[in-house]
Short mmCIF file of C-alpha atoms in Angstrom, two decimals:
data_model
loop_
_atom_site.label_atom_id
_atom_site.label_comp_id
_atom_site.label_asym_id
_atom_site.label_seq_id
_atom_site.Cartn_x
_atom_site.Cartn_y
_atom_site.Cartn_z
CA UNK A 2 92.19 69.13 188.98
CA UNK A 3 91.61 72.61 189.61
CA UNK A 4 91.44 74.63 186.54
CA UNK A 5 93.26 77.81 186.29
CA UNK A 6 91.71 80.87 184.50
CA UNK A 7 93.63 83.20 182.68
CA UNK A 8 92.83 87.37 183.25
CA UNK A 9 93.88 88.21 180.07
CA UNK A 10 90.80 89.80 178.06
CA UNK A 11 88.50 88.23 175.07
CA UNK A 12 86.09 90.70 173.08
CA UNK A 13 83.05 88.69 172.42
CA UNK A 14 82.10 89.88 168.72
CA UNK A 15 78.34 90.03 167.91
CA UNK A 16 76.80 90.78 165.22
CA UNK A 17 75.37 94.14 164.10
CA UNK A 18 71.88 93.97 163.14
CA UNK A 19 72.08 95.52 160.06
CA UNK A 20 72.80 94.55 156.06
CA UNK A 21 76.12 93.26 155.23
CA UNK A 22 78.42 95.69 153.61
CA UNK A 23 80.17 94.19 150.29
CA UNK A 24 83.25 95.29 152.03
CA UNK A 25 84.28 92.97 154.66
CA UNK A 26 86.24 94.49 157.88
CA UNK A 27 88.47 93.03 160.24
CA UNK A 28 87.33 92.44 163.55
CA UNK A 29 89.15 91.97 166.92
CA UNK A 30 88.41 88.51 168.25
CA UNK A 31 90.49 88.67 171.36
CA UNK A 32 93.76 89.67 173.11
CA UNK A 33 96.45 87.81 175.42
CA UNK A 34 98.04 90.34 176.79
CA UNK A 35 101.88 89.98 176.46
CA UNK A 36 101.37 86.48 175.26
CA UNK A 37 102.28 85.76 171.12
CA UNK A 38 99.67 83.65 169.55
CA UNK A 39 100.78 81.88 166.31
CA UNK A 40 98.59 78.64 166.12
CA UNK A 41 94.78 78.18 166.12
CA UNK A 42 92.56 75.49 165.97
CA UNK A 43 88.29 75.78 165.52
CA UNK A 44 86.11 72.41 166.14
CA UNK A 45 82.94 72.24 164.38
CA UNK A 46 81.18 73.48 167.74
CA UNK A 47 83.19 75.94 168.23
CA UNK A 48 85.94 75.41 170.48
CA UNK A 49 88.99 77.34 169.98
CA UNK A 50 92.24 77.01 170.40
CA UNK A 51 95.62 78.96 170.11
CA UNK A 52 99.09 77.66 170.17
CA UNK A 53 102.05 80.06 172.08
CA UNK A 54 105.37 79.02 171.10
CA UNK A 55 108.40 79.81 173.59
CA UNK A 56 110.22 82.42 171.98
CA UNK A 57 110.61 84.78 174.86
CA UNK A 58 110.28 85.52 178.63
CA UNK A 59 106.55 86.54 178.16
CA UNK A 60 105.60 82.70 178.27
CA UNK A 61 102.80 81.16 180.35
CA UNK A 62 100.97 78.36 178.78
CA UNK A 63 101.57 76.41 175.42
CA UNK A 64 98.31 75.58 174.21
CA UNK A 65 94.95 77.25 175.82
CA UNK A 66 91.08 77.20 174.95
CA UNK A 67 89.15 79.68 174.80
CA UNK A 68 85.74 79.06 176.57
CA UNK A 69 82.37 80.93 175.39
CA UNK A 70 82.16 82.92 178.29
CA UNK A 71 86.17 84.41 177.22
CA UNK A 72 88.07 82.60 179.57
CA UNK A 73 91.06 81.21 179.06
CA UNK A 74 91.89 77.93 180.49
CA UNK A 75 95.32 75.69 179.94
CA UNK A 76 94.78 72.74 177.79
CA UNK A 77 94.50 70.08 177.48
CA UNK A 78 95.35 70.00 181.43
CA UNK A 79 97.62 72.53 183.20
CA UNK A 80 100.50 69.25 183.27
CA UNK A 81 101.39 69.37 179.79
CA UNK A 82 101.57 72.92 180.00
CA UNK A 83 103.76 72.94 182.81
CA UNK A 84 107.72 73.23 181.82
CA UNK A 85 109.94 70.66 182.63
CA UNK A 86 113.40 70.56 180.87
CA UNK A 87 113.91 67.11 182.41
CA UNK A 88 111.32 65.17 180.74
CA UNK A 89 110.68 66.92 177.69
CA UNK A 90 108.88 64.46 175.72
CA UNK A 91 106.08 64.69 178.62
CA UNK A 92 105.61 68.27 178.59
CA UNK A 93 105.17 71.63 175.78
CA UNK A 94 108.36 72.72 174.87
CA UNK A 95 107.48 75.06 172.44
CA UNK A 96 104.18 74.24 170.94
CA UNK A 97 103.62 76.01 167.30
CA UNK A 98 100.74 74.47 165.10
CA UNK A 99 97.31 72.92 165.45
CA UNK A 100 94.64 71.06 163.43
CA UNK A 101 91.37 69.91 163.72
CA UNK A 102 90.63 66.73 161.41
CA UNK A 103 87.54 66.06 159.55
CA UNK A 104 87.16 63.38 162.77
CA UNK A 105 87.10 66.49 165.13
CA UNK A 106 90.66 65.53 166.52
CA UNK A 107 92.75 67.55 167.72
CA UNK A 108 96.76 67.40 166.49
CA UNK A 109 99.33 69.96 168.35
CA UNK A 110 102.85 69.45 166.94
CA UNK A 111 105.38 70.98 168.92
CA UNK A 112 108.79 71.40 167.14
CA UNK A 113 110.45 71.65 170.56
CA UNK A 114 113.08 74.83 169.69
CA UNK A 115 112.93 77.41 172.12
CA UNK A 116 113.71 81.20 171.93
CA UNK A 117 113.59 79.92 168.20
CA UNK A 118 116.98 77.95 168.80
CA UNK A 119 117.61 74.25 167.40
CA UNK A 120 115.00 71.66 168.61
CA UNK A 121 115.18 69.84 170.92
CA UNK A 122 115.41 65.93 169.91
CA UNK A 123 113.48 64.30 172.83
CA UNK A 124 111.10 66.60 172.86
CA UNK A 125 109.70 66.97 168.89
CA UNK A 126 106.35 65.39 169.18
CA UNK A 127 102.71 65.53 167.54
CA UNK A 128 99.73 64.72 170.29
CA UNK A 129 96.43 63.50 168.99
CA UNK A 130 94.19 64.58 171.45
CA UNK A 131 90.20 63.36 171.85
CA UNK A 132 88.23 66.36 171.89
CA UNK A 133 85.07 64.49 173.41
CA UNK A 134 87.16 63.19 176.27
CA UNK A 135 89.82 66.02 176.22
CA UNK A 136 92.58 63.02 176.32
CA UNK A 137 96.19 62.66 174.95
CA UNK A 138 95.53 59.08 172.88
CA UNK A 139 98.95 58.93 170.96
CA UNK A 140 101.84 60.49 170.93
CA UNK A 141 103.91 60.48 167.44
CA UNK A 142 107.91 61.12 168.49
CA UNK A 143 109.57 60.92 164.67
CA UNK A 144 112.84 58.81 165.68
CA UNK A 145 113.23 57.75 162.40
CA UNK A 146 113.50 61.35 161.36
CA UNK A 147 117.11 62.87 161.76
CA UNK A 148 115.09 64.93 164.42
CA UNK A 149 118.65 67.31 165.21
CA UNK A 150 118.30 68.79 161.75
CA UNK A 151 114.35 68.85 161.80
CA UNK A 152 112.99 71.81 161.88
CA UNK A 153 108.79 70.72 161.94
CA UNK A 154 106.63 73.78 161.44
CA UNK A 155 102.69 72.98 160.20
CA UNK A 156 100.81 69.98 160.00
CA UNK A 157 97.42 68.59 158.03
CA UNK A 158 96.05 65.22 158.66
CA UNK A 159 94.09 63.09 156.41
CA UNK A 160 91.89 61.11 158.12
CA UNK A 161 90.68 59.32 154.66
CA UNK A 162 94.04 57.61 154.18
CA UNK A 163 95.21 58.06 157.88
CA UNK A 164 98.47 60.00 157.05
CA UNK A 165 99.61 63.20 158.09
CA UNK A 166 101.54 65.89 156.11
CA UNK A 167 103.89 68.55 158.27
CA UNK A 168 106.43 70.97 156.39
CA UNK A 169 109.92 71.32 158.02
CA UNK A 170 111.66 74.11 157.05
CA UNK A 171 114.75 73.01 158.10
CA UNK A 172 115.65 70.89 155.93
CA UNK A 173 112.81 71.69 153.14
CA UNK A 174 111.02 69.42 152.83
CA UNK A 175 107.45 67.40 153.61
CA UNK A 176 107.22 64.69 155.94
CA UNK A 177 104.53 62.31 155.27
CA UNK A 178 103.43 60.36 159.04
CA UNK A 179 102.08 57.03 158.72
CA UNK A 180 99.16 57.69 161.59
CA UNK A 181 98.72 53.70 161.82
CA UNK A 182 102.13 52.80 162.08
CA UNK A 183 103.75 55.68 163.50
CA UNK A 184 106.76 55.92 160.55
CA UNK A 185 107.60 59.09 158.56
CA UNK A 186 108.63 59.92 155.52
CA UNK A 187 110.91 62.60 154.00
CA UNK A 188 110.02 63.48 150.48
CA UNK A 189 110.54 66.79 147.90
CA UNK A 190 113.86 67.40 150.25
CA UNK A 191 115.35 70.60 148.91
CA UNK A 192 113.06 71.33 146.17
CA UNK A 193 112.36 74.20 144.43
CA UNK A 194 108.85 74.46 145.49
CA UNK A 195 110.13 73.41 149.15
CA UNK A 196 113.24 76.10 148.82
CA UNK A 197 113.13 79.58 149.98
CA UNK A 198 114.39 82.34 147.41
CA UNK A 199 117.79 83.32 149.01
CA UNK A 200 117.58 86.80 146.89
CA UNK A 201 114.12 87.37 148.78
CA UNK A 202 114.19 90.30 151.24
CA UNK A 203 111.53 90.47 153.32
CA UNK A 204 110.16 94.21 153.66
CA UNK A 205 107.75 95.21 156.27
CA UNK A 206 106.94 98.72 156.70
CA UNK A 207 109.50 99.62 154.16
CA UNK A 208 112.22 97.62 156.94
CA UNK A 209 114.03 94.80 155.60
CA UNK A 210 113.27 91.89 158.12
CA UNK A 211 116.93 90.71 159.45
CA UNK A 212 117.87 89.31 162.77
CA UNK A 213 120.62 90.92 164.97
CA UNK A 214 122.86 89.69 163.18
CA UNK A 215 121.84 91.12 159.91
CA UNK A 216 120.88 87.91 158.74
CA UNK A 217 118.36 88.48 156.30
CA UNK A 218 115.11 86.76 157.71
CA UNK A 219 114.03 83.57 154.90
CA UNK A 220 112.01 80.18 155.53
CA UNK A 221 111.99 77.34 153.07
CA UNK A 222 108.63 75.36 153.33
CA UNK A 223 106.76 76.65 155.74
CA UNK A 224 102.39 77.12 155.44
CA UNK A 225 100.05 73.91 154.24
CA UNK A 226 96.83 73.07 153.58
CA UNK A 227 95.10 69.93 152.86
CA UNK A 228 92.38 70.86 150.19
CA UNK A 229 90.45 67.38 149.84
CA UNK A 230 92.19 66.25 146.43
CA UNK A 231 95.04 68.43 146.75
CA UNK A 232 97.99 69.08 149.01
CA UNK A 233 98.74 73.44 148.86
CA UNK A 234 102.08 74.51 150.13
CA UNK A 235 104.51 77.19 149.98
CA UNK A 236 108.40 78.16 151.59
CA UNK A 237 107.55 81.98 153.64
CA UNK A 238 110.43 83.85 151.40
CA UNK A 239 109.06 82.16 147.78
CA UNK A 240 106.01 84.18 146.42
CA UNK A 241 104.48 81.14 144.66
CA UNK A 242 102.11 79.08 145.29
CA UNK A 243 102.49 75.06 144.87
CA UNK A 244 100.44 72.13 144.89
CA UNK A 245 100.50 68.52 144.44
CA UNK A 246 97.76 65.57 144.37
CA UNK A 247 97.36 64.35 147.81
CA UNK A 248 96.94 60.63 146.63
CA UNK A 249 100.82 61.36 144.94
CA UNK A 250 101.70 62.63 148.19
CA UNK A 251 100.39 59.95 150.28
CA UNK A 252 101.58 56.81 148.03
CA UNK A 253 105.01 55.37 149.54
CA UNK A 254 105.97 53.17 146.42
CA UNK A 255 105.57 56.11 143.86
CA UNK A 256 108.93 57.00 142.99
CA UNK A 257 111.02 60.39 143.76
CA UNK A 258 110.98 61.58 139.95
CA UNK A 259 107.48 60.79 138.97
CA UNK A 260 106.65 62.27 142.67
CA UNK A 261 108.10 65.39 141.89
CA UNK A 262 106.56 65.77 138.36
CA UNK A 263 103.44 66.09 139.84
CA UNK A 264 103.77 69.59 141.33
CA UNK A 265 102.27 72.16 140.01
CA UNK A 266 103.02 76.08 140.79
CA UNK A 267 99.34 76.96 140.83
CA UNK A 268 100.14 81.19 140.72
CA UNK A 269 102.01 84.24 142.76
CA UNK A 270 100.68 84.64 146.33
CA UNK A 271 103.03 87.23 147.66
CA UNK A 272 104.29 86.38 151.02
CA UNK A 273 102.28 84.54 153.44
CA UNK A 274 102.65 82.12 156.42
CA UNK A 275 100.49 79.51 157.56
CA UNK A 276 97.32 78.77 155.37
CA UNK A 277 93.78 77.03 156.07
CA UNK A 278 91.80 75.33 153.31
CA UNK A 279 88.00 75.03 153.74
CA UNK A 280 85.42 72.41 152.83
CA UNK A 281 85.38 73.54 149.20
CA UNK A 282 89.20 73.24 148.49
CA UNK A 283 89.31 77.08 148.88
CA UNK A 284 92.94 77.84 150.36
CA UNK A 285 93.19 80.70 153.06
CA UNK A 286 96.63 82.85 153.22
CA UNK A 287 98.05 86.43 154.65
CA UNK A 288 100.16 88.82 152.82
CA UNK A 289 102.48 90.34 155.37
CA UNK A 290 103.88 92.81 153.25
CA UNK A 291 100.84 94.00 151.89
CA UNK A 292 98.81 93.45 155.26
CA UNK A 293 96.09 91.40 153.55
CA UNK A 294 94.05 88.49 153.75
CA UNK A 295 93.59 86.67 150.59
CA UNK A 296 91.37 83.65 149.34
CA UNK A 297 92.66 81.25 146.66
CA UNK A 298 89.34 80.29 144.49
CA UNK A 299 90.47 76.38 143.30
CA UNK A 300 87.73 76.25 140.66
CA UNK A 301 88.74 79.29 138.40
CA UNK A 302 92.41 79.77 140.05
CA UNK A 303 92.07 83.43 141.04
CA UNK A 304 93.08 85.06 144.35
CA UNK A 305 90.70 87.51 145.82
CA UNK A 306 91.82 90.05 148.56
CA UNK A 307 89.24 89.47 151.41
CA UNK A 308 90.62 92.53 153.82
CA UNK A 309 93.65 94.70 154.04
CA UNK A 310 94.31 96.10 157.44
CA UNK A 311 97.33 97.92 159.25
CA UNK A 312 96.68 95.43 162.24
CA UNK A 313 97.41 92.13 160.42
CA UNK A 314 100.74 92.31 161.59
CA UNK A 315 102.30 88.95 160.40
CA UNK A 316 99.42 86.96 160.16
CA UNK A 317 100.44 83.91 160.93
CA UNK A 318 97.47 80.81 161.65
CA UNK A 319 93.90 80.10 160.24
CA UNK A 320 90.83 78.79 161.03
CA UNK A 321 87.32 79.18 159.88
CA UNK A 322 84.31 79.22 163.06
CA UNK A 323 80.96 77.77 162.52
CA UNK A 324 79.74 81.55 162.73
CA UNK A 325 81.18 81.59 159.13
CA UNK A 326 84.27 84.09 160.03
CA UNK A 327 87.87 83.54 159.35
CA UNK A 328 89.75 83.54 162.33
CA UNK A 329 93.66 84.87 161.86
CA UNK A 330 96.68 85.22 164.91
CA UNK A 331 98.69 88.06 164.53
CA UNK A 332 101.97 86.68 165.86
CA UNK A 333 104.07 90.28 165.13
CA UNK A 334 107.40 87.92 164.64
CA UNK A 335 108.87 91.30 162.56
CA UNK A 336 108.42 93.00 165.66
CA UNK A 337 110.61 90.96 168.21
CA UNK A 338 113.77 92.12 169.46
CA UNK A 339 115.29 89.28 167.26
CA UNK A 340 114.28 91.09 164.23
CA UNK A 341 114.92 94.74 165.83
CA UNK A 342 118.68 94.74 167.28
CA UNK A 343 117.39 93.67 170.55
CA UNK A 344 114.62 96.44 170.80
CA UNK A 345 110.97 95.33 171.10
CA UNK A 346 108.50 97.30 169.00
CA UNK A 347 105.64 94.73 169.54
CA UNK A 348 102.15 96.34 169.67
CA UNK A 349 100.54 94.98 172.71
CA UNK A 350 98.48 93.00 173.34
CA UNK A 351 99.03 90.36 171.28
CA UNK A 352 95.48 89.85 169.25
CA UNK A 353 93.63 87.35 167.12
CA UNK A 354 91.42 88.65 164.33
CA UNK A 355 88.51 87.63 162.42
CA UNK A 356 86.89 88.64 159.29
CA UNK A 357 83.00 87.57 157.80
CA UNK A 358 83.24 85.10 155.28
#
């Protein structure tokens, strides 16, 4: 198959030759033009990959790689990329988040809801895709899930106990996926540490974040991370964060009650998105109020501001390179026309950003 190269431009960073400064500084990673990037993906070599969700006309490809020389290619093959609102469950309909397990497999879970509309049943799917032969090997469809009132948003695998964990905001909660046999789970449905705060206002820029309607903007559970022993999570319009033992989490015959007695609101994290949790059961997060980047230290529970910058404008995904930089999409969602009575204040191009760990 011929492989089609995107012209949209990627800064290739290096690295100054000079003493690290104790203060860390944001960096532009690259830029995609028109494009909004909201999910990314590193492999242990190095491969990257972002996630572009449909939510406008200014839609090209769901899921591309970056290569080391900055190009751009679909992945994994220009098919899956290419729309078809026939066959759904063979194509992207809106991709949104990616993972790389401790395997180095790739998981894309695409919520299928366009132009951020209801989802589409047929085509909700996770892919578990072979990064040495760049192949689709399963794909998980959630039919036992009522997948009309779904709303599937993030997802963290465990490769240990072969489950994986996705937050749906739509009907707040955590779905647990059986990897082996392909069933799901619904479990803390609707509670408070899955619930958004309906007195929250979101304020960006000093501008409450509504839709056209005047719908005040609110999420219930939205970012995860799997932090080896522990499951992190958090609703978008809740400023706490929660966690829960990931063995709880994972165990089917432990009951609702003694399930839910086993979170823990582990401190106030102001208002973030997604999150990424590294090797050490550090947990990554954004502040898009506040414009900052923020580390959550496991071993002494303390948050510590890694970078405030004007440009993190929602920072939405995570991901941590080899080169030992957190990577971070921008994904400007307050910025839409959605959340601007139709106008578009977007600051183009779109960007991803990283900062030195």
């Amino acid at each position: 198959m011929k492989k089609h190269v995107y012209t949209l431009a990627f800064v290739l960073c290096t690295t100054l030759g000079m003493a690290q400064s104790s203060k860390r500084t944001l960096e532009e990673a690259a830029q995609f033009g028109k494009y909004q990037p909201v999910g990314l993906a590193i492999s242990p070599e190095g491969r990257t990959f972002v996630t572009f969700p449909k939510w406008s006309k200014d839609y090209k490809n769901a899921l591309i790689e970056i290569k080391s020389d900055g190009t751009q290619v679909p992945y994994p093959n220009q098919a899956w990329n290419q729309e078809d609102s026939l066959h759904p469950q063979d194509h992207f309909v809106s991709l949104q988040a990616l993972y790389v397990d401790a395997d180095n497999t790739l998981w894309a879970l695409d919520p299928a809801n366009p132009s951020f509309g209801k989802s589409i049943p047929e085509g909700i799917k996770l892919l578990k895709i072979n990064l040495k032969t760049n192949a689709v090997e399963r794909v998980y469809r959630f039919e036992d899930l009522p997948r009309e009132k779904t709303g599937l948003n993030d997802v963290n695998v465990d490769t240990k106990r072969q489950v994986a964990f996705l937050s749906d905001p739509g009907r707040a909660a955590v779905v647990v996926l059986d990897l082996k046999t392909g069933k799901s789970r619904t479990v803390l449905e609707k509670h408070p540490s899955t619930t958004a705060d309906p007195a929250y206002k979101l304020r960006i820029d000093g501008i409450e974040v509504k839709d056209q309607s005047g719908k005040s903007f609110s999420s219930n559970v939205n970012g995860i991370a799997l932090a080896g022993e522990y499951f992190y999570y958090r609703p978008i319009t809740q400023t706490k964060l929660y966690r829960i033992p990931t063995a709880a989490l994972a165990d089917a015959s432990l009951p609702k009650a003694e399930l839910e007695s086993k979170v823990e609101a582990v401190g106030e994290a102001g208002i973030s998105h997604g999150m990424f949790a590294d090797k050490a059961g550090n947990v990554y997060m954004g502040d898009s109020e506040k414009k900052t980047l923020y580390r959550f230290n496991a071993q002494n529970r303390t948050f510590e501001t890694l970078v405030q910058d004007e440009r993190l404008l929602w920072p939405d995904s995570f991901a941590i390179g080899p080169d030992g930089y957190l990577y971070v999409t921008a994904a400007q969602y307050q910025r839409a026309p959605k959340f601007n009575q139709g106008q578009n204040r977007v600051d183009y191009p779109y960007r991803l950003y990283r900062v030195k760990l």
